[in-house]
mmCIF file of C-alpha atoms and ligand atoms in Angstrom:
data_model
loop_
_atom_site.group_PDB
_atom_site.id
_atom_site.type_symbol
_atom_site.label_atom_id
_atom_site.label_comp_id
_atom_site.label_asym_id
_atom_site.label_seq_id
_atom_site.Cartn_x
_atom_site.Cartn_y
_atom_site.Cartn_z
ATOM 1 C CA MET A 10 -29.342 -14.854 -70.097
ATOM 2 C CA GLU A 11 -31.302 -16.522 -72.861
ATOM 3 C CA SER A 12 -30.370 -16.260 -76.533
ATOM 4 C CA VAL A 13 -31.932 -17.510 -79.742
ATOM 5 C CA VAL A 14 -29.209 -19.644 -81.307
ATOM 6 C CA ILE A 15 -29.144 -21.221 -84.738
ATOM 7 C CA GLN A 16 -26.891 -24.196 -84.023
ATOM 8 C CA GLN A 17 -27.003 -25.531 -87.557
ATOM 9 C CA PRO A 18 -29.366 -24.791 -90.439
ATOM 10 C CA ASN A 19 -32.966 -25.637 -89.385
ATOM 11 C CA ASN A 20 -31.874 -26.198 -85.791
ATOM 12 C CA LEU A 21 -32.989 -23.330 -83.534
ATOM 13 C CA VAL A 22 -32.694 -23.421 -79.755
ATOM 14 C CA ILE A 23 -33.235 -20.961 -76.932
ATOM 15 C CA GLU A 24 -30.002 -21.378 -75.063
ATOM 16 C CA GLN A 25 -28.887 -20.334 -71.591
ATOM 17 C CA ARG A 26 -25.673 -18.350 -72.100
ATOM 18 C CA GLU A 27 -23.343 -16.418 -69.888
ATOM 19 C CA LEU A 28 -23.962 -12.675 -69.727
ATOM 20 C CA PRO A 29 -21.434 -11.114 -72.160
ATOM 21 C CA GLU A 30 -18.948 -8.578 -70.794
ATOM 22 C CA PRO A 31 -18.595 -5.490 -73.008
ATOM 23 C CA ARG A 32 -15.100 -5.344 -74.490
ATOM 24 C CA LYS A 33 -13.004 -2.203 -74.925
ATOM 25 C CA GLY A 34 -15.048 0.345 -76.888
ATOM 26 C CA ASP A 35 -18.237 -1.705 -76.641
ATOM 27 C CA VAL A 36 -21.528 -1.241 -74.876
ATOM 28 C CA ARG A 37 -23.812 -3.952 -73.555
ATOM 29 C CA VAL A 38 -27.486 -3.528 -74.360
ATOM 30 C CA ARG A 39 -30.408 -5.076 -72.539
ATOM 31 C CA VAL A 40 -32.572 -5.853 -75.550
ATOM 32 C CA LYS A 41 -36.191 -4.718 -75.426
ATOM 33 C CA LEU A 42 -37.380 -5.370 -78.981
ATOM 34 C CA ALA A 43 -35.930 -6.965 -82.083
ATOM 35 C CA GLY A 44 -37.377 -7.248 -85.597
ATOM 36 C CA ILE A 45 -37.420 -10.318 -87.813
ATOM 37 C CA CYS A 46 -35.938 -9.803 -91.280
ATOM 38 C CA GLY A 47 -35.697 -12.067 -94.303
ATOM 39 C CA SER A 48 -31.986 -12.482 -93.648
ATOM 40 C CA ASP A 49 -32.664 -13.992 -90.187
ATOM 41 C CA SER A 50 -34.816 -16.588 -91.863
ATOM 42 C CA HIS A 51 -32.096 -17.200 -94.473
ATOM 43 C CA ILE A 52 -29.509 -17.907 -91.775
ATOM 44 C CA TYR A 53 -31.999 -20.166 -89.981
ATOM 45 C CA ARG A 54 -32.616 -22.117 -93.183
ATOM 46 C CA GLY A 55 -28.962 -22.263 -94.190
ATOM 47 C CA HIS A 56 -29.342 -19.936 -97.182
ATOM 48 C CA ASN A 57 -26.838 -17.277 -96.185
ATOM 49 C CA PRO A 58 -23.332 -18.040 -97.508
ATOM 50 C CA PHE A 59 -21.713 -15.616 -95.010
ATOM 51 C CA ALA A 60 -23.191 -17.171 -91.874
ATOM 52 C CA LYS A 61 -21.110 -19.248 -89.479
ATOM 53 C CA TYR A 62 -22.825 -21.512 -86.945
ATOM 54 C CA PRO A 63 -23.700 -21.532 -84.114
ATOM 55 C CA ARG A 64 -25.040 -17.995 -84.432
ATOM 56 C CA VAL A 65 -27.310 -15.719 -82.413
ATOM 57 C CA ILE A 66 -29.334 -14.045 -85.179
ATOM 58 C CA GLY A 67 -31.033 -10.624 -85.190
ATOM 59 C CA HIS A 68 -29.779 -7.278 -86.494
ATOM 60 C CA GLU A 69 -32.814 -5.029 -85.906
ATOM 61 C CA VAL A 70 -32.308 -4.214 -82.256
ATOM 62 C CA PHE A 71 -33.538 -1.693 -79.724
ATOM 63 C CA GLY A 72 -32.751 -1.653 -76.013
ATOM 64 C CA VAL A 73 -31.087 0.135 -73.110
ATOM 65 C CA ILE A 74 -27.343 0.331 -72.419
ATOM 66 C CA ASP A 75 -26.705 -1.434 -69.106
ATOM 67 C CA LYS A 76 -22.907 -1.616 -69.036
ATOM 68 C CA VAL A 77 -19.974 -0.115 -70.932
ATOM 69 C CA GLY A 78 -16.506 -1.416 -71.749
ATOM 70 C CA GLU A 79 -13.166 0.302 -71.249
ATOM 71 C CA GLY A 80 -12.938 3.721 -72.867
ATOM 72 C CA VAL A 81 -16.683 4.296 -73.097
ATOM 73 C CA ASP A 82 -18.288 7.125 -71.112
ATOM 74 C CA THR A 83 -20.178 5.575 -68.189
ATOM 75 C CA ARG A 84 -22.831 8.283 -68.606
ATOM 76 C CA ARG A 85 -24.071 6.270 -71.564
ATOM 77 C CA ILE A 86 -25.510 3.676 -69.167
ATOM 78 C CA GLY A 87 -29.306 3.980 -69.297
ATOM 79 C CA GLU A 88 -29.465 5.392 -72.828
ATOM 80 C CA ARG A 89 -32.245 4.067 -75.080
ATOM 81 C CA VAL A 90 -30.448 2.984 -78.239
ATOM 82 C CA ALA A 91 -30.938 1.393 -81.644
ATOM 83 C CA LEU A 92 -27.963 -0.605 -82.906
ATOM 84 C CA ASP A 93 -26.447 -0.117 -86.345
ATOM 85 C CA PRO A 94 -25.549 -3.678 -87.410
ATOM 86 C CA VAL A 95 -22.808 -2.441 -89.778
ATOM 87 C CA ILE A 96 -19.481 -2.809 -87.963
ATOM 88 C CA SER A 97 -16.598 -1.476 -90.039
ATOM 89 C CA CYS A 98 -12.846 -0.860 -89.757
ATOM 90 C CA GLY A 99 -12.955 2.874 -90.528
ATOM 91 C CA GLU A 100 -9.702 2.738 -92.521
ATOM 92 C CA CYS A 101 -10.070 0.776 -95.755
ATOM 93 C CA TYR A 102 -10.948 2.360 -99.102
ATOM 94 C CA PRO A 103 -14.760 1.982 -98.846
ATOM 95 C CA CYS A 104 -14.688 3.229 -95.244
ATOM 96 C CA SER A 105 -12.543 6.209 -96.310
ATOM 97 C CA ILE A 106 -15.161 7.313 -98.850
ATOM 98 C CA GLY A 107 -18.118 6.934 -96.504
ATOM 99 C CA LYS A 108 -19.214 3.390 -97.396
ATOM 100 C CA PRO A 109 -18.626 1.361 -94.226
ATOM 101 C CA ASN A 110 -21.472 -0.893 -95.388
ATOM 102 C CA VAL A 111 -19.032 -2.470 -97.855
ATOM 103 C CA CYS A 112 -15.961 -2.306 -95.593
ATOM 104 C CA THR A 113 -13.323 -4.812 -96.712
ATOM 105 C CA SER A 114 -13.520 -6.393 -93.255
ATOM 106 C CA LEU A 115 -17.262 -5.880 -92.765
ATOM 107 C CA VAL A 116 -18.871 -7.477 -89.726
ATOM 108 C CA VAL A 117 -22.660 -7.522 -89.577
ATOM 109 C CA LEU A 118 -24.340 -7.991 -86.219
ATOM 110 C CA GLY A 119 -26.371 -11.193 -86.262
ATOM 111 C CA VAL A 120 -24.553 -12.537 -89.331
ATOM 112 C CA HIS A 121 -20.790 -12.525 -88.705
ATOM 113 C CA ARG A 122 -21.068 -11.814 -84.984
ATOM 114 C CA ASP A 123 -23.718 -12.772 -82.418
ATOM 115 C CA GLY A 124 -26.732 -10.532 -82.768
ATOM 116 C CA GLY A 125 -29.753 -9.192 -80.997
ATOM 117 C CA PHE A 126 -32.183 -12.102 -80.568
ATOM 118 C CA SER A 127 -30.924 -12.330 -77.022
ATOM 119 C CA GLU A 128 -31.666 -10.774 -73.660
ATOM 120 C CA TYR A 129 -28.330 -8.931 -73.907
ATOM 121 C CA VAL A 130 -26.028 -8.081 -76.800
ATOM 122 C CA THR A 131 -22.735 -6.197 -77.085
ATOM 123 C CA ALA A 132 -21.791 -3.835 -79.913
ATOM 124 C CA PRO A 133 -19.311 -1.009 -80.528
ATOM 125 C CA ALA A 134 -20.402 2.129 -78.653
ATOM 126 C CA ARG A 135 -20.382 4.141 -81.879
ATOM 127 C CA ASN A 136 -22.981 1.754 -83.339
ATOM 128 C CA ALA A 137 -25.439 2.541 -80.520
ATOM 129 C CA TYR A 138 -27.577 5.520 -81.555
ATOM 130 C CA VAL A 139 -29.558 7.392 -78.911
ATOM 131 C CA ILE A 140 -33.297 7.373 -79.514
ATOM 132 C CA PRO A 141 -35.121 10.580 -78.541
ATOM 133 C CA GLU A 142 -37.913 10.174 -75.944
ATOM 134 C CA THR A 143 -40.497 11.209 -78.539
ATOM 135 C CA ILE A 144 -39.860 7.988 -80.505
ATOM 136 C CA PRO A 145 -41.615 4.979 -78.918
ATOM 137 C CA ASP A 146 -39.864 1.611 -78.514
ATOM 138 C CA ARG A 147 -41.844 -0.045 -81.319
ATOM 139 C CA HIS A 148 -40.655 2.606 -83.760
ATOM 140 C CA ALA A 149 -37.087 2.654 -82.487
ATOM 141 C CA VAL A 150 -36.674 -0.997 -83.467
ATOM 142 C CA MET A 151 -37.786 -0.058 -86.992
ATOM 143 C CA VAL A 152 -34.935 2.391 -87.558
ATOM 144 C CA GLU A 153 -32.723 -0.274 -89.157
ATOM 145 C CA PRO A 154 -35.176 -1.406 -91.870
ATOM 146 C CA PHE A 155 -35.754 2.239 -92.785
ATOM 147 C CA THR A 156 -31.978 2.804 -93.047
ATOM 148 C CA ILE A 157 -32.059 0.404 -95.996
ATOM 149 C CA ALA A 158 -34.544 2.757 -97.666
ATOM 150 C CA ALA A 159 -32.431 5.760 -96.680
ATOM 151 C CA ASN A 160 -29.450 4.149 -98.356
ATOM 152 C CA VAL A 161 -31.418 3.358 -101.510
ATOM 153 C CA THR A 162 -32.869 6.847 -101.814
ATOM 154 C CA GLY A 163 -29.558 8.436 -100.822
ATOM 155 C CA GLN A 164 -27.987 6.954 -103.958
ATOM 156 C CA VAL A 165 -30.400 8.649 -106.366
ATOM 157 C CA GLU A 166 -31.612 11.971 -104.918
ATOM 158 C CA PRO A 167 -35.321 11.594 -105.723
ATOM 159 C CA THR A 168 -37.290 14.727 -106.646
ATOM 160 C CA GLU A 169 -40.936 15.762 -106.777
ATOM 161 C CA ASN A 170 -40.831 15.403 -110.548
ATOM 162 C CA ASP A 171 -39.850 11.756 -110.451
ATOM 163 C CA ILE A 172 -42.173 9.001 -111.546
ATOM 164 C CA ALA A 173 -40.983 6.085 -109.430
ATOM 165 C CA LEU A 174 -41.666 2.389 -109.877
ATOM 166 C CA ILE A 175 -41.001 -0.006 -107.004
ATOM 167 C CA TYR A 176 -40.907 -3.751 -107.616
ATOM 168 C CA GLY A 177 -42.042 -5.614 -104.489
ATOM 169 C CA ALA A 178 -44.287 -4.529 -101.596
ATOM 170 C CA GLY A 179 -42.473 -6.461 -98.875
ATOM 171 C CA PRO A 180 -40.883 -4.658 -95.935
ATOM 172 C CA MET A 181 -38.129 -3.264 -98.172
ATOM 173 C CA GLY A 182 -40.429 -1.999 -100.904
ATOM 174 C CA LEU A 183 -42.701 -0.405 -98.302
ATOM 175 C CA THR A 184 -39.939 1.392 -96.376
ATOM 176 C CA THR A 185 -38.626 2.721 -99.685
ATOM 177 C CA LEU A 186 -42.137 3.797 -100.671
ATOM 178 C CA GLN A 187 -42.633 5.669 -97.398
ATOM 179 C CA ALA A 188 -39.293 7.437 -97.873
ATOM 180 C CA LEU A 189 -40.085 8.435 -101.465
ATOM 181 C CA LYS A 190 -43.485 9.851 -100.528
ATOM 182 C CA GLY A 191 -42.893 11.134 -96.989
ATOM 183 C CA VAL A 192 -39.353 12.471 -97.245
ATOM 184 C CA TYR A 193 -38.866 13.362 -100.909
ATOM 185 C CA ASN A 194 -42.481 14.126 -101.924
ATOM 186 C CA VAL A 195 -42.049 12.166 -105.143
ATOM 187 C CA GLY A 196 -44.998 13.034 -107.367
ATOM 188 C CA THR A 197 -45.946 9.547 -108.519
ATOM 189 C CA VAL A 198 -44.945 6.249 -106.954
ATOM 190 C CA ILE A 199 -46.165 3.059 -108.622
ATOM 191 C CA VAL A 200 -45.788 -0.201 -106.671
ATOM 192 C CA ALA A 201 -45.946 -3.640 -108.312
ATOM 193 C CA ASP A 202 -46.377 -6.950 -106.502
ATOM 194 C CA ARG A 203 -48.204 -10.236 -107.016
ATOM 195 C CA ILE A 204 -49.923 -10.346 -103.634
ATOM 196 C CA GLU A 205 -53.096 -8.283 -103.246
ATOM 197 C CA GLU A 206 -52.779 -7.907 -99.466
ATOM 198 C CA ARG A 207 -49.279 -6.514 -99.865
ATOM 199 C CA LEU A 208 -50.474 -4.098 -102.524
ATOM 200 C CA ALA A 209 -53.166 -2.970 -100.074
ATOM 201 C CA MET A 210 -50.394 -2.210 -97.566
ATOM 202 C CA ALA A 211 -48.591 -0.243 -100.258
ATOM 203 C CA LYS A 212 -51.743 1.822 -100.739
ATOM 204 C CA THR A 213 -51.852 2.506 -96.981
ATOM 205 C CA CYS A 214 -48.177 3.498 -97.113
ATOM 206 C CA GLY A 215 -48.855 6.138 -99.747
ATOM 207 C CA ALA A 216 -48.556 4.483 -103.176
ATOM 208 C CA ASP A 217 -50.247 6.491 -105.927
ATOM 209 C CA VAL A 218 -50.739 3.420 -108.097
ATOM 210 C CA ILE A 219 -50.689 -0.273 -107.170
ATOM 211 C CA LEU A 220 -50.349 -2.903 -109.875
ATOM 212 C CA ASN A 221 -50.688 -6.658 -109.632
ATOM 213 C CA ASN A 222 -48.175 -7.845 -112.219
ATOM 214 C CA SER A 223 -49.361 -11.427 -112.075
ATOM 215 C CA GLU A 224 -52.550 -10.181 -113.772
ATOM 216 C CA LEU A 225 -51.031 -7.739 -116.244
ATOM 217 C CA THR A 226 -47.624 -6.862 -117.568
ATOM 218 C CA LEU A 227 -46.133 -3.614 -116.355
ATOM 219 C CA GLN A 228 -45.111 -2.866 -119.910
ATOM 220 C CA SER A 229 -48.674 -2.954 -121.234
ATOM 221 C CA TRP A 230 -50.019 -0.837 -118.371
ATOM 222 C CA LEU A 231 -47.249 1.772 -118.602
ATOM 223 C CA GLU A 232 -47.433 1.949 -122.397
ATOM 224 C CA GLU A 233 -51.176 2.429 -122.336
ATOM 225 C CA LYS A 234 -50.767 5.349 -119.931
ATOM 226 C CA GLY A 235 -47.719 6.693 -121.746
ATOM 227 C CA ILE A 236 -45.632 6.542 -118.557
ATOM 228 C CA LYS A 237 -41.867 5.998 -118.460
ATOM 229 C CA PRO A 238 -40.568 5.712 -114.902
ATOM 230 C CA THR A 239 -37.630 7.994 -114.120
ATOM 231 C CA LEU A 240 -36.630 6.072 -110.998
ATOM 232 C CA ILE A 241 -36.966 2.304 -110.546
ATOM 233 C CA VAL A 242 -36.210 0.394 -107.344
ATOM 234 C CA ASP A 243 -35.980 -3.386 -107.421
ATOM 235 C CA ALA A 244 -37.127 -4.502 -103.969
ATOM 236 C CA ALA A 245 -38.366 -7.856 -105.285
ATOM 237 C CA CYS A 246 -34.926 -8.931 -106.441
ATOM 238 C CA HIS A 247 -35.613 -11.549 -109.072
ATOM 239 C CA PRO A 248 -32.710 -11.655 -111.548
ATOM 240 C CA ALA A 249 -35.094 -11.152 -114.506
ATOM 241 C CA ILE A 250 -36.257 -7.759 -113.243
ATOM 242 C CA LEU A 251 -33.217 -5.693 -114.265
ATOM 243 C CA GLN A 252 -33.649 -6.247 -117.996
ATOM 244 C CA GLU A 253 -37.368 -5.508 -117.749
ATOM 245 C CA ALA A 254 -36.616 -2.318 -115.793
ATOM 246 C CA ILE A 255 -34.074 -1.219 -118.407
ATOM 247 C CA GLY A 256 -36.788 -1.575 -121.036
ATOM 248 C CA LEU A 257 -39.435 0.311 -119.062
ATOM 249 C CA ALA A 258 -37.209 3.164 -117.875
ATOM 250 C CA SER A 259 -37.292 6.715 -119.201
ATOM 251 C CA PRO A 260 -34.111 7.980 -120.843
ATOM 252 C CA ALA A 261 -31.791 9.299 -118.103
ATOM 253 C CA ALA A 262 -33.610 7.256 -115.454
ATOM 254 C CA ARG A 263 -31.945 5.735 -112.381
ATOM 255 C CA ILE A 264 -32.361 2.109 -111.376
ATOM 256 C CA VAL A 265 -31.457 0.790 -107.907
ATOM 257 C CA LEU A 266 -30.815 -2.902 -107.233
ATOM 258 C CA MET A 267 -31.043 -4.448 -103.787
ATOM 259 C CA GLY A 268 -30.858 -8.148 -104.572
ATOM 260 C CA PHE A 269 -28.233 -10.742 -103.702
ATOM 261 C CA SER A 270 -29.112 -13.448 -106.208
ATOM 262 C CA SER A 271 -26.104 -15.294 -107.566
ATOM 263 C CA ASP A 272 -28.017 -16.375 -110.683
ATOM 264 C CA PRO A 273 -26.869 -14.716 -113.896
ATOM 265 C CA CYS A 274 -29.192 -12.354 -115.742
ATOM 266 C CA VAL A 275 -29.077 -11.246 -119.352
ATOM 267 C CA ILE A 276 -28.959 -7.516 -120.006
ATOM 268 C CA THR A 277 -28.093 -5.536 -123.098
ATOM 269 C CA GLN A 278 -25.623 -2.665 -123.183
ATOM 270 C CA GLN A 279 -27.720 -0.901 -125.804
ATOM 271 C CA GLY A 280 -30.663 -0.781 -123.435
ATOM 272 C CA ILE A 281 -28.539 0.991 -120.832
ATOM 273 C CA THR A 282 -26.282 3.221 -122.929
ATOM 274 C CA GLY A 283 -28.962 4.102 -125.475
ATOM 275 C CA LYS A 284 -30.870 5.882 -122.686
ATOM 276 C CA GLU A 285 -27.813 6.744 -120.594
ATOM 277 C CA LEU A 286 -29.357 5.000 -117.597
ATOM 278 C CA SER A 287 -27.647 5.063 -114.210
ATOM 279 C CA ILE A 288 -27.665 1.755 -112.394
ATOM 280 C CA PHE A 289 -27.001 1.785 -108.662
ATOM 281 C CA SER A 290 -26.838 -0.917 -106.058
ATOM 282 C CA SER A 291 -27.482 -0.534 -102.352
ATOM 283 C CA ARG A 292 -26.354 -2.740 -99.486
ATOM 284 C CA LEU A 293 -27.294 -2.297 -95.818
ATOM 285 C CA ASN A 294 -26.687 1.307 -94.767
ATOM 286 C CA ALA A 295 -23.865 3.819 -94.683
ATOM 287 C CA HIS A 296 -24.235 5.927 -91.501
ATOM 288 C CA LYS A 297 -27.975 6.361 -92.076
ATOM 289 C CA PHE A 298 -29.174 5.962 -88.478
ATOM 290 C CA PRO A 299 -29.160 9.734 -87.744
ATOM 291 C CA THR A 300 -31.062 10.364 -90.985
ATOM 292 C CA VAL A 301 -33.828 7.897 -90.159
ATOM 293 C CA ILE A 302 -34.088 9.007 -86.518
ATOM 294 C CA GLU A 303 -34.663 12.518 -87.860
ATOM 295 C CA TRP A 304 -37.312 11.232 -90.319
ATOM 296 C CA MET A 305 -39.144 9.635 -87.404
ATOM 297 C CA GLU A 306 -38.872 12.724 -85.212
ATOM 298 C CA LYS A 307 -40.313 14.861 -87.986
ATOM 299 C CA GLY A 308 -43.087 12.361 -88.715
ATOM 300 C CA PHE A 309 -42.031 11.862 -92.359
ATOM 301 C CA ILE A 310 -42.419 8.075 -92.074
ATOM 302 C CA ASP A 311 -44.806 5.855 -90.105
ATOM 303 C CA PRO A 312 -43.217 2.580 -88.959
ATOM 304 C CA GLU A 313 -46.489 1.494 -87.332
ATOM 305 C CA LYS A 314 -47.949 0.815 -90.785
ATOM 306 C CA LEU A 315 -45.482 -2.032 -91.340
ATOM 307 C CA ILE A 316 -45.794 -3.818 -87.972
ATOM 308 C CA THR A 317 -48.261 -6.682 -88.237
ATOM 309 C CA HIS A 318 -47.207 -8.978 -85.361
ATOM 310 C CA GLN A 319 -45.456 -8.937 -81.994
ATOM 311 C CA PHE A 320 -44.436 -12.060 -80.036
ATOM 312 C CA ASP A 321 -42.514 -12.818 -76.871
ATOM 313 C CA TYR A 322 -39.125 -14.198 -77.862
ATOM 314 C CA TYR A 323 -39.836 -17.688 -76.548
ATOM 315 C CA HIS A 324 -42.412 -17.966 -79.326
ATOM 316 C CA ILE A 325 -39.649 -17.358 -81.899
ATOM 317 C CA THR A 326 -40.338 -20.594 -83.793
ATOM 318 C CA ASP A 327 -43.997 -19.661 -84.321
ATOM 319 C CA ALA A 328 -42.991 -16.116 -85.202
ATOM 320 C CA LEU A 329 -40.511 -17.293 -87.843
ATOM 321 C CA GLU A 330 -43.017 -19.743 -89.256
ATOM 322 C CA ILE A 331 -45.696 -17.077 -89.689
ATOM 323 C CA PHE A 332 -43.102 -14.703 -91.139
ATOM 324 C CA GLU A 333 -41.985 -17.278 -93.701
ATOM 325 C CA LYS A 334 -45.344 -18.768 -94.647
ATOM 326 C CA ASP A 335 -47.858 -15.975 -94.442
ATOM 327 C CA GLN A 336 -46.717 -13.150 -96.714
ATOM 328 C CA ARG A 337 -50.364 -12.135 -97.128
ATOM 329 C CA GLN A 338 -50.927 -11.160 -93.501
ATOM 330 C CA CYS A 339 -47.379 -10.598 -92.431
ATOM 331 C CA CYS A 340 -45.002 -7.704 -92.885
ATOM 332 C CA LYS A 341 -42.783 -6.758 -89.931
ATOM 333 C CA VAL A 342 -42.789 -9.166 -86.978
ATOM 334 C CA LEU A 343 -41.338 -7.929 -83.676
ATOM 335 C CA LEU A 344 -39.990 -9.976 -80.771
ATOM 336 C CA THR A 345 -40.185 -8.736 -77.179
ATOM 337 C CA PHE A 346 -37.127 -9.571 -75.049
ATOM 338 C CA SER A 347 -37.841 -7.430 -71.992
ATOM 339 C CA ALA A 348 -40.417 -4.928 -70.829
HETATM 340 P P1 NAI B 22 -40.079 -10.008 -99.261
HETATM 341 O O1 NAI B 22 -39.829 -11.350 -99.821
HETATM 342 O O2 NAI B 22 -40.923 -9.879 -98.028
HETATM 343 O O3 NAI B 22 -40.753 -9.084 -100.385
HETATM 344 C C1 NAI B 22 -40.525 -9.239 -101.750
HETATM 345 C C2 NAI B 22 -41.833 -8.928 -102.465
HETATM 346 O O4 NAI B 22 -41.592 -8.929 -103.868
HETATM 347 C C3 NAI B 22 -42.921 -9.976 -102.200
HETATM 348 O O5 NAI B 22 -44.088 -9.321 -101.712
HETATM 349 C C4 NAI B 22 -43.142 -10.618 -103.568
HETATM 350 O O6 NAI B 22 -44.495 -10.983 -103.788
HETATM 351 C C5 NAI B 22 -42.705 -9.522 -104.520
HETATM 352 N N1 NAI B 22 -42.261 -9.960 -105.846
HETATM 353 C C6 NAI B 22 -41.527 -11.056 -106.181
HETATM 354 N N2 NAI B 22 -41.305 -11.084 -107.508
HETATM 355 C C7 NAI B 22 -41.892 -9.986 -108.029
HETATM 356 C C8 NAI B 22 -41.996 -9.448 -109.338
HETATM 357 N N3 NAI B 22 -41.421 -10.058 -110.392
HETATM 358 N N4 NAI B 22 -42.677 -8.309 -109.501
HETATM 359 C C9 NAI B 22 -43.241 -7.660 -108.461
HETATM 360 N N5 NAI B 22 -43.167 -8.127 -107.194
HETATM 361 C C10 NAI B 22 -42.508 -9.272 -106.980
HETATM 362 O O7 NAI B 22 -38.649 -9.359 -99.009
HETATM 363 P P2 NAI B 22 -38.155 -7.977 -98.337
HETATM 364 O O8 NAI B 22 -37.795 -8.211 -96.917
HETATM 365 O O9 NAI B 22 -39.078 -6.874 -98.665
HETATM 366 O O10 NAI B 22 -36.800 -7.805 -99.117
HETATM 367 C C11 NAI B 22 -36.810 -7.656 -100.519
HETATM 368 C C12 NAI B 22 -35.487 -8.048 -101.125
HETATM 369 O O11 NAI B 22 -34.494 -7.134 -100.717
HETATM 370 C C13 NAI B 22 -34.979 -9.440 -100.766
HETATM 371 O O12 NAI B 22 -34.524 -10.072 -101.937
HETATM 372 C C14 NAI B 22 -33.827 -9.177 -99.829
HETATM 373 O O13 NAI B 22 -32.800 -10.137 -99.964
HETATM 374 C C15 NAI B 22 -33.348 -7.840 -100.298
HETATM 375 N N6 NAI B 22 -32.761 -7.038 -99.243
HETATM 376 C C16 NAI B 22 -31.697 -6.268 -99.578
HETATM 377 C C17 NAI B 22 -31.121 -5.464 -98.662
HETATM 378 C C18 NAI B 22 -29.987 -4.623 -99.055
HETATM 379 O O14 NAI B 22 -29.441 -3.945 -98.207
HETATM 380 N N7 NAI B 22 -29.596 -4.583 -100.304
HETATM 381 C C19 NAI B 22 -31.584 -5.402 -97.278
HETATM 382 C C20 NAI B 22 -32.764 -6.188 -97.030
HETATM 383 C C21 NAI B 22 -33.299 -6.987 -97.992
HETATM 384 MN MN1 MN B 23 -33.139 -6.196 -91.714
HETATM 385 ZN ZN1 ZN B 24 -13.305 -0.647 -93.616
#
């Protein structure tokens, strides 16, 4: 089989590898589609501190089970499945309280273990979620990015009365936007970004207000309208955003962080405690595949609106280049591994 391997940072090859045998409890999946995510690019460029090389990247994976390991029901062969990249121990403290996404021995497919940019991949059987026939392949591969949004929104229980502000109209901001509007019917969702084309996508995805905060400050716009957001999601992830969000937030608001920056940021306790703000963080997803599959079945979200490109996997270098360099035209890029 062929696999996309990052041998060392900035060194990508399509390598001939032996077909993997599914181990005990695992399934082997013949990959049909995989999605490119910022973290794939980070591993490629050597910007992910957790990555070990050589590594087959890819954690947004859809395909068909073609073989099962010991202990797995052989009737699963032939199932159309999306793979949850979060592989956890099931026993540690975070696992015991329903947060396998921060398992003390967390393994992420495509980061700590070879992932889905490959003709075949193996994963634990319990990580392979059956996709109903009503969900097409192109949407099935989008389950994982929407689980990030499901995890974010799951932390804060949005309501129709919320006035939400999302920083960033990249794939993460847009999945969160679709969840807030389509699933929770949040009354007002404001999306801020610096790229007009991305703001236009936010409009298509249901934003009530789009704001280009390279042209104006959010503070001046919100103050003029007398709006204090009750829910703020940072899907842009610059370390300076938290303090700004604390200032803009309504008393009793919730703020959700998604960023992994290791740069320090300056925040004031008074800003938080004075308004009794709740600050949440969200990493990957905690058992959110069934939730998102249900959202898709019910038509609450529309993954098609985020897909801008699809390439055959042997054009991976071009695909990654477009993904990295063309944020104006590019949102979700898919790779085809088999028909
Ligand atoms: P992206 O880079 O495609 O999108 C970020 C967007 O934020 C861009 O459109 C950019 O123009 C905009 N932006 C940057 N600074 C801004 C500012 N000050 N105000 C408003 N907009 C601003 O990235 P993507 O894929 O959407 O991911 C967003 C972030 O979420 C990344 O930092 C990524 O590391 C993180 N992430 C976190 C996950 C988690 O589970 N916690 C999962 C996936 C991504
Ligand atoms: Mn991803
Ligand atoms: Zn664990």
